[in-house]
Amino acid sequence: MLFVANKPMFISSNKFLNKLKRKYNIKKMGFSGTLDPFACGCLIIASGQYTKLFRFLKKTPKTYIATLMFGAYSSTLDLEKIESIKNTKQFDREKIIEVLNSFIGKQTQLPPKYSAKKINGVRAYKLSEKCKVKNEKWKMKNDLIKTTTPLHQSTPYLEKEVEIEILDIELINYSHPFLTFKTSVSEGTYIRSLGFDIAQKLGVNGALTYLERINEGEFRYECERLLNPIKYLDLEENFYLNDIQNLLLGKKLNINDFKIQKKGKYFVKYDKFFAIIEIDQEVKYILNRIELC
């Protein structure tokens, strides 16, 4: 099965998944796109063979609604580990809109220390708790934040930047010190980092107090309605022109037996199944005998 669940606030994605396993009495179940414990919203869930399809699904752009509190500093960039709160001046609405718009486009972003990024196979948030980091690729950054006002905290970021894209961002509401905005972003974008960066550009600290994922591509919460994975594959359909027994038995396939022969990855429907293949100098199975919905 493949569906979208609505994760509530203050529960980890893994614990929420365990609840779904018990609800549907299914042992093998997984999710795509971890939501932070304090966050809520769209979480793509799959069971059985469909758990292998996550990397082939159309999951972008992702849309979020977030509320940012100006003056709050948190090592996690959210309300879970707020260390200090300072009064800040009220900003002009036009200035906020100007700052929000400045983030639109392709750019690089620093992931939070408290994130699921792996350092030598260990999640960064676990290393942040232990303060034992000895990796050169994803180092913890400890220099002071450079801003127009003295903030006296170390930056909550990892050192290595990742490439992201902010496709759209808009102001929903501003009631000082709370700013609510909506944004559509590429995969891999951290909204906690975006919120902190927005506050920094205004010369203050900031932490998210609310975060909701509205959608991942075409995936939206619809009361856990079952979805047909074929409709959500980010792959072109190809057609096998020879005996489908070759596919059923997983035999070696010839490029000349396909309608589309150019290099790429495709899905191929046959009998009651579909396969995901890759065409290069030869044809390779990526997945096979995945049951059609």
mmCIF file of C-alpha atoms in Angstrom:
data_model
loop_
_atom_site.group_PDB
_atom_site.id
_atom_site.type_symbol
_atom_site.label_atom_id
_atom_site.label_comp_id
_atom_site.label_asym_id
_atom_site.label_seq_id
_atom_site.Cartn_x
_atom_site.Cartn_y
_atom_site.Cartn_z
ATOM 1 C CA MET A 1 0.000 0.000 0.000
ATOM 2 C CA LEU A 2 0.995 3.608 -0.619
ATOM 3 C CA PHE A 3 -0.693 6.569 1.061
ATOM 4 C CA VAL A 4 -0.122 9.907 2.759
ATOM 5 C CA ALA A 5 -0.495 10.168 6.526
ATOM 6 C CA ASN A 6 -0.848 13.324 8.601
ATOM 7 C CA LYS A 7 1.851 13.232 11.279
ATOM 8 C CA PRO A 8 0.857 15.132 14.443
ATOM 9 C CA MET A 9 3.178 17.420 16.380
ATOM 10 C CA PHE A 10 5.529 16.241 19.134
ATOM 11 C CA ILE A 11 6.070 12.690 17.955
ATOM 12 C CA SER A 12 8.992 11.398 15.907
ATOM 13 C CA SER A 13 8.375 10.065 12.418
ATOM 14 C CA ASN A 14 9.557 6.626 13.561
ATOM 15 C CA LYS A 15 7.183 6.480 16.522
ATOM 16 C CA PHE A 16 4.326 7.635 14.325
ATOM 17 C CA LEU A 17 5.220 4.907 11.819
ATOM 18 C CA ASN A 18 5.017 2.310 14.611
ATOM 19 C CA LYS A 19 1.500 3.521 15.368
ATOM 20 C CA LEU A 20 0.547 3.021 11.718
ATOM 21 C CA LYS A 21 2.063 -0.476 11.715
ATOM 22 C CA ARG A 22 -0.152 -1.420 14.646
ATOM 23 C CA LYS A 23 -3.179 0.280 13.104
ATOM 24 C CA TYR A 24 -2.897 -1.672 9.847
ATOM 25 C CA ASN A 25 -1.264 -4.776 11.384
ATOM 26 C CA ILE A 26 1.644 -4.547 8.921
ATOM 27 C CA LYS A 27 5.239 -5.326 9.911
ATOM 28 C CA LYS A 28 7.077 -3.981 6.856
ATOM 29 C CA MET A 29 6.276 -0.302 6.464
ATOM 30 C CA GLY A 30 8.391 2.784 5.796
ATOM 31 C CA PHE A 31 8.187 6.519 5.233
ATOM 32 C CA SER A 32 9.884 9.034 2.978
ATOM 33 C CA GLY A 33 11.086 12.457 4.093
ATOM 34 C CA THR A 34 11.528 12.602 7.861
ATOM 35 C CA LEU A 35 9.535 15.264 9.680
ATOM 36 C CA ASP A 36 11.054 16.711 12.837
ATOM 37 C CA PRO A 37 9.248 15.724 16.055
ATOM 38 C CA PHE A 38 7.787 19.225 16.544
ATOM 39 C CA ALA A 39 6.610 19.368 12.893
ATOM 40 C CA CYS A 40 3.362 18.028 11.488
ATOM 41 C CA GLY A 41 1.780 17.276 8.132
ATOM 42 C CA CYS A 42 2.290 15.224 5.001
ATOM 43 C CA LEU A 43 4.298 12.009 5.425
ATOM 44 C CA ILE A 44 4.467 9.513 2.551
ATOM 45 C CA ILE A 45 3.941 5.959 3.809
ATOM 46 C CA ALA A 46 4.468 2.679 1.953
ATOM 47 C CA SER A 47 4.341 -0.997 2.853
ATOM 48 C CA GLY A 48 5.652 -4.208 1.335
ATOM 49 C CA GLN A 49 7.341 -3.891 -2.053
ATOM 50 C CA TYR A 50 6.301 -0.255 -2.383
ATOM 51 C CA THR A 51 8.872 0.795 0.252
ATOM 52 C CA LYS A 52 11.491 0.299 -2.490
ATOM 53 C CA LEU A 53 9.882 3.001 -4.644
ATOM 54 C CA PHE A 54 10.565 6.106 -2.533
ATOM 55 C CA ARG A 55 13.576 7.277 -4.577
ATOM 56 C CA PHE A 56 11.569 7.057 -7.810
ATOM 57 C CA LEU A 57 8.537 9.083 -6.702
ATOM 58 C CA LYS A 58 7.678 12.661 -7.704
ATOM 59 C CA LYS A 59 8.197 14.358 -4.347
ATOM 60 C CA THR A 60 9.056 17.920 -5.289
ATOM 61 C CA PRO A 61 8.433 20.712 -4.810
ATOM 62 C CA LYS A 62 7.662 20.479 -1.102
ATOM 63 C CA THR A 63 5.416 23.122 0.421
ATOM 64 C CA TYR A 64 5.512 24.202 4.070
ATOM 65 C CA ILE A 65 3.825 26.683 6.368
ATOM 66 C CA ALA A 66 6.097 27.860 9.185
ATOM 67 C CA THR A 67 5.931 30.286 12.083
ATOM 68 C CA LEU A 68 9.154 31.992 13.141
ATOM 69 C CA MET A 69 9.630 33.679 16.527
ATOM 70 C CA PHE A 70 12.020 36.623 16.421
ATOM 71 C CA GLY A 71 14.394 36.934 19.360
ATOM 72 C CA ALA A 72 14.394 33.255 20.269
ATOM 73 C CA TYR A 73 17.633 31.266 20.072
ATOM 74 C CA SER A 74 17.530 27.470 19.814
ATOM 75 C CA SER A 75 20.360 25.044 19.090
ATOM 76 C CA THR A 76 17.821 22.922 17.176
ATOM 77 C CA LEU A 77 16.397 26.010 15.414
ATOM 78 C CA ASP A 78 12.938 25.175 16.764
ATOM 79 C CA LEU A 79 10.969 25.302 20.003
ATOM 80 C CA GLU A 80 12.387 22.029 21.337
ATOM 81 C CA LYS A 81 15.648 23.479 22.676
ATOM 82 C CA ILE A 82 15.074 27.207 23.125
ATOM 83 C CA GLU A 83 17.941 28.586 25.204
ATOM 84 C CA SER A 84 17.092 32.284 25.330
ATOM 85 C CA ILE A 85 14.454 34.800 24.275
ATOM 86 C CA LYS A 86 15.183 38.510 23.820
ATOM 87 C CA ASN A 87 12.849 41.353 22.953
ATOM 88 C CA THR A 88 13.414 42.675 19.439
ATOM 89 C CA LYS A 89 12.200 45.724 17.607
ATOM 90 C CA GLN A 90 9.209 45.425 15.344
ATOM 91 C CA PHE A 91 10.020 45.275 11.626
ATOM 92 C CA ASP A 92 8.332 47.064 8.753
ATOM 93 C CA ARG A 93 6.125 44.718 6.790
ATOM 94 C CA GLU A 94 7.760 45.876 3.553
ATOM 95 C CA LYS A 95 11.210 45.035 4.958
ATOM 96 C CA ILE A 96 10.079 41.519 5.870
ATOM 97 C CA ILE A 97 8.658 40.951 2.384
ATOM 98 C CA GLU A 98 11.912 42.219 0.882
ATOM 99 C CA VAL A 99 13.952 39.797 3.013
ATOM 100 C CA LEU A 100 11.649 36.860 2.218
ATOM 101 C CA ASN A 101 11.878 37.534 -1.524
ATOM 102 C CA SER A 102 15.671 37.689 -1.325
ATOM 103 C CA PHE A 103 15.736 33.950 -0.618
ATOM 104 C CA ILE A 104 13.950 32.945 -3.836
ATOM 105 C CA GLY A 105 16.157 31.019 -6.252
ATOM 106 C CA LYS A 106 18.990 28.501 -6.300
ATOM 107 C CA GLN A 107 21.479 28.797 -3.463
ATOM 108 C CA THR A 108 23.459 26.879 -0.863
ATOM 109 C CA GLN A 109 22.306 26.207 2.672
ATOM 110 C CA LEU A 110 23.945 24.928 5.845
ATOM 111 C CA PRO A 111 22.058 22.012 7.456
ATOM 112 C CA PRO A 112 21.348 22.181 11.199
ATOM 113 C CA LYS A 113 23.577 20.315 13.648
ATOM 114 C CA TYR A 114 20.426 18.668 14.919
ATOM 115 C CA SER A 115 19.496 16.943 11.670
ATOM 116 C CA ALA A 116 19.446 13.488 10.103
ATOM 117 C CA LYS A 117 22.600 14.146 8.073
ATOM 118 C CA LYS A 118 25.065 11.288 8.536
ATOM 119 C CA ILE A 119 28.651 11.757 9.729
ATOM 120 C CA ASN A 120 30.641 8.515 9.434
ATOM 121 C CA GLY A 121 27.330 6.664 9.394
ATOM 122 C CA VAL A 122 25.995 8.392 12.527
ATOM 123 C CA ARG A 123 23.150 10.916 12.529
ATOM 124 C CA ALA A 124 24.347 14.474 13.164
ATOM 125 C CA TYR A 125 21.824 15.037 15.962
ATOM 126 C CA LYS A 126 23.278 12.109 17.907
ATOM 127 C CA LEU A 127 26.770 13.524 17.525
ATOM 128 C CA SER A 128 25.507 16.938 18.571
ATOM 129 C CA GLU A 129 24.245 15.449 21.820
ATOM 130 C CA LYS A 130 27.553 13.692 22.490
ATOM 131 C CA CYS A 131 29.753 16.525 21.183
ATOM 132 C CA LYS A 132 32.148 13.992 19.676
ATOM 133 C CA VAL A 133 32.771 15.007 16.088
ATOM 134 C CA LYS A 134 35.963 14.012 14.275
ATOM 135 C CA ASN A 135 34.886 14.076 10.643
ATOM 136 C CA GLU A 136 36.288 16.531 8.097
ATOM 137 C CA LYS A 137 33.416 16.252 5.613
ATOM 138 C CA TRP A 138 30.507 17.182 7.893
ATOM 139 C CA LYS A 139 32.153 19.088 10.744
ATOM 140 C CA MET A 140 30.267 20.907 13.452
ATOM 141 C CA LYS A 141 30.795 24.642 13.196
ATOM 142 C CA ASN A 142 31.612 26.405 16.473
ATOM 143 C CA ASP A 143 32.570 29.944 15.487
ATOM 144 C CA LEU A 144 30.352 32.799 16.610
ATOM 145 C CA ILE A 145 27.459 33.869 14.442
ATOM 146 C CA LYS A 146 28.321 36.934 12.370
ATOM 147 C CA THR A 147 25.422 39.366 12.543
ATOM 148 C CA THR A 148 24.700 43.047 12.984
ATOM 149 C CA THR A 149 23.895 42.539 16.681
ATOM 150 C CA PRO A 150 25.859 40.644 19.369
ATOM 151 C CA LEU A 151 24.078 37.314 19.818
ATOM 152 C CA HIS A 152 26.678 35.465 21.876
ATOM 153 C CA GLN A 153 25.759 31.990 20.671
ATOM 154 C CA SER A 154 27.632 29.531 18.481
ATOM 155 C CA THR A 155 26.073 28.772 15.133
ATOM 156 C CA PRO A 156 23.692 25.782 15.062
ATOM 157 C CA TYR A 157 24.963 24.616 11.664
ATOM 158 C CA LEU A 158 27.071 21.897 10.134
ATOM 159 C CA GLU A 159 29.907 23.251 8.003
ATOM 160 C CA LYS A 160 29.220 21.662 4.626
ATOM 161 C CA GLU A 161 26.759 23.518 2.426
ATOM 162 C CA VAL A 162 24.124 21.779 0.302
ATOM 163 C CA GLU A 163 22.538 23.080 -2.887
ATOM 164 C CA ILE A 164 18.859 23.941 -2.622
ATOM 165 C CA GLU A 165 16.229 26.030 -4.370
ATOM 166 C CA ILE A 166 13.499 28.194 -2.894
ATOM 167 C CA LEU A 167 10.834 28.290 -5.600
ATOM 168 C CA ASP A 168 8.388 30.553 -3.812
ATOM 169 C CA ILE A 169 7.954 32.231 -0.443
ATOM 170 C CA GLU A 170 5.167 34.462 0.802
ATOM 171 C CA LEU A 171 4.196 36.284 3.963
ATOM 172 C CA ILE A 172 1.062 34.841 5.574
ATOM 173 C CA ASN A 173 0.935 36.866 8.776
ATOM 174 C CA TYR A 174 3.157 39.075 10.921
ATOM 175 C CA SER A 175 2.188 39.723 14.528
ATOM 176 C CA HIS A 176 5.412 40.635 16.291
ATOM 177 C CA PRO A 177 7.416 38.697 17.326
ATOM 178 C CA PHE A 178 5.796 35.949 15.231
ATOM 179 C CA LEU A 179 6.148 35.687 11.457
ATOM 180 C CA THR A 180 4.201 33.055 9.517
ATOM 181 C CA PHE A 181 5.265 32.290 5.952
ATOM 182 C CA LYS A 182 4.551 29.726 3.248
ATOM 183 C CA THR A 183 7.290 28.379 1.006
ATOM 184 C CA SER A 184 7.809 25.841 -1.779
ATOM 185 C CA VAL A 185 11.280 24.328 -1.896
ATOM 186 C CA SER A 186 13.439 21.655 -3.478
ATOM 187 C CA GLU A 187 14.182 18.354 -1.779
ATOM 188 C CA GLY A 188 16.863 18.602 0.887
ATOM 189 C CA THR A 189 15.903 22.104 2.048
ATOM 190 C CA TYR A 190 15.753 22.657 5.796
ATOM 191 C CA ILE A 191 12.983 25.078 6.751
ATOM 192 C CA ARG A 192 14.527 25.440 10.218
ATOM 193 C CA SER A 193 17.694 26.773 8.572
ATOM 194 C CA LEU A 194 15.640 29.001 6.289
ATOM 195 C CA GLY A 195 13.773 30.467 9.253
ATOM 196 C CA PHE A 196 16.996 31.133 11.140
ATOM 197 C CA ASP A 197 18.570 32.715 8.051
ATOM 198 C CA ILE A 198 15.550 34.998 7.608
ATOM 199 C CA ALA A 199 15.912 36.206 11.189
ATOM 200 C CA GLN A 200 19.679 36.637 10.796
ATOM 201 C CA LYS A 201 19.162 38.778 7.701
ATOM 202 C CA LEU A 202 16.992 41.024 9.858
ATOM 203 C CA GLY A 203 19.782 41.145 12.457
ATOM 204 C CA VAL A 204 18.208 38.968 15.166
ATOM 205 C CA ASN A 205 17.929 35.364 16.274
ATOM 206 C CA GLY A 206 14.908 33.294 15.368
ATOM 207 C CA ALA A 207 13.475 29.821 15.937
ATOM 208 C CA LEU A 208 10.507 28.025 14.425
ATOM 209 C CA THR A 209 7.539 27.500 16.717
ATOM 210 C CA TYR A 210 5.385 25.769 14.092
ATOM 211 C CA LEU A 211 6.112 23.796 10.937
ATOM 212 C CA GLU A 212 3.627 21.982 8.721
ATOM 213 C CA ARG A 213 4.371 20.187 5.471
ATOM 214 C CA ILE A 214 1.428 20.697 3.122
ATOM 215 C CA ASN A 215 2.574 18.524 0.248
ATOM 216 C CA GLU A 216 5.466 16.690 -1.377
ATOM 217 C CA GLY A 217 4.925 17.102 -5.108
ATOM 218 C CA GLU A 218 1.475 15.671 -5.803
ATOM 219 C CA PHE A 219 1.381 13.887 -2.447
ATOM 220 C CA ARG A 220 -1.164 15.465 -0.080
ATOM 221 C CA TYR A 221 -2.993 14.131 2.940
ATOM 222 C CA GLU A 222 -6.391 12.726 1.955
ATOM 223 C CA CYS A 223 -7.466 10.607 4.925
ATOM 224 C CA GLU A 224 -4.878 7.900 4.152
ATOM 225 C CA ARG A 225 -6.465 7.116 0.800
ATOM 226 C CA LEU A 226 -4.620 4.359 -1.060
ATOM 227 C CA LEU A 227 -2.615 5.619 -4.043
ATOM 228 C CA ASN A 228 -1.570 3.993 -7.298
ATOM 229 C CA PRO A 229 2.261 4.230 -7.349
ATOM 230 C CA ILE A 230 2.381 4.209 -11.162
ATOM 231 C CA LYS A 231 0.770 7.666 -11.186
ATOM 232 C CA TYR A 232 3.476 9.061 -8.918
ATOM 233 C CA LEU A 233 6.629 7.609 -10.474
ATOM 234 C CA ASP A 234 9.114 10.215 -11.664
ATOM 235 C CA LEU A 235 9.967 7.975 -14.611
ATOM 236 C CA GLU A 236 8.943 7.677 -18.240
ATOM 237 C CA GLU A 237 6.981 4.584 -19.242
ATOM 238 C CA ASN A 238 8.663 2.210 -21.677
ATOM 239 C CA PHE A 239 7.187 -0.776 -23.529
ATOM 240 C CA TYR A 240 8.612 -4.269 -23.887
ATOM 241 C CA LEU A 241 7.905 -5.686 -27.352
ATOM 242 C CA ASN A 242 8.977 -9.298 -26.793
ATOM 243 C CA ASP A 243 7.634 -12.210 -24.695
ATOM 244 C CA ILE A 244 6.666 -10.931 -21.208
ATOM 245 C CA GLN A 245 7.841 -14.255 -19.775
ATOM 246 C CA ASN A 246 11.337 -12.816 -20.039
ATOM 247 C CA LEU A 247 10.313 -10.109 -17.578
ATOM 248 C CA LEU A 248 8.375 -12.474 -15.343
ATOM 249 C CA LEU A 249 11.411 -14.741 -15.046
ATOM 250 C CA GLY A 250 13.890 -11.895 -14.748
ATOM 251 C CA LYS A 251 15.801 -12.963 -17.846
ATOM 252 C CA LYS A 252 18.395 -10.790 -19.564
ATOM 253 C CA LEU A 253 16.710 -8.201 -21.778
ATOM 254 C CA ASN A 254 17.738 -6.855 -25.175
ATOM 255 C CA ILE A 255 17.678 -3.110 -25.868
ATOM 256 C CA ASN A 256 16.167 -3.737 -29.310
ATOM 257 C CA ASP A 257 13.062 -5.231 -27.672
ATOM 258 C CA PHE A 258 12.046 -1.880 -26.171
ATOM 259 C CA LYS A 259 10.028 0.866 -27.824
ATOM 260 C CA ILE A 260 12.306 3.518 -26.285
ATOM 261 C CA GLN A 261 15.973 2.650 -26.585
ATOM 262 C CA LYS A 262 17.682 5.849 -25.453
ATOM 263 C CA LYS A 263 19.709 5.953 -22.242
ATOM 264 C CA GLY A 264 17.638 6.404 -19.077
ATOM 265 C CA LYS A 265 15.508 4.845 -16.369
ATOM 266 C CA TYR A 266 11.975 3.666 -17.130
ATOM 267 C CA PHE A 267 9.075 1.724 -15.705
ATOM 268 C CA VAL A 268 7.572 -1.125 -17.721
ATOM 269 C CA LYS A 269 4.126 -2.632 -17.062
ATOM 270 C CA TYR A 270 3.491 -6.293 -17.828
ATOM 271 C CA ASP A 271 0.926 -8.849 -16.700
ATOM 272 C CA LYS A 272 0.053 -7.920 -13.067
ATOM 273 C CA PHE A 273 3.426 -6.346 -12.363
ATOM 274 C CA PHE A 274 5.796 -3.571 -13.310
ATOM 275 C CA ALA A 275 9.563 -3.298 -13.427
ATOM 276 C CA ILE A 276 11.980 -0.395 -13.197
ATOM 277 C CA ILE A 277 14.845 -0.740 -15.622
ATOM 278 C CA GLU A 278 17.881 1.245 -16.711
ATOM 279 C CA ILE A 279 18.998 1.395 -20.324
ATOM 280 C CA ASP A 280 22.614 2.207 -21.039
ATOM 281 C CA GLN A 281 24.805 -0.025 -23.170
ATOM 282 C CA GLU A 282 22.636 -2.864 -21.916
ATOM 283 C CA VAL A 283 19.392 -3.256 -19.997
ATOM 284 C CA LYS A 284 19.584 -3.644 -16.219
ATOM 285 C CA TYR A 285 16.818 -4.388 -13.749
ATOM 286 C CA ILE A 286 16.587 -1.938 -10.860
ATOM 287 C CA LEU A 287 13.366 -3.456 -9.481
ATOM 288 C CA ASN A 288 11.207 -6.221 -10.876
ATOM 289 C CA ARG A 289 7.900 -7.978 -10.204
ATOM 290 C CA ILE A 290 6.415 -5.078 -8.263
ATOM 291 C CA GLU A 291 2.685 -5.705 -8.091
ATOM 292 C CA LEU A 292 0.391 -3.252 -9.855
ATOM 293 C CA CYS A 293 -2.168 -1.554 -7.642
#
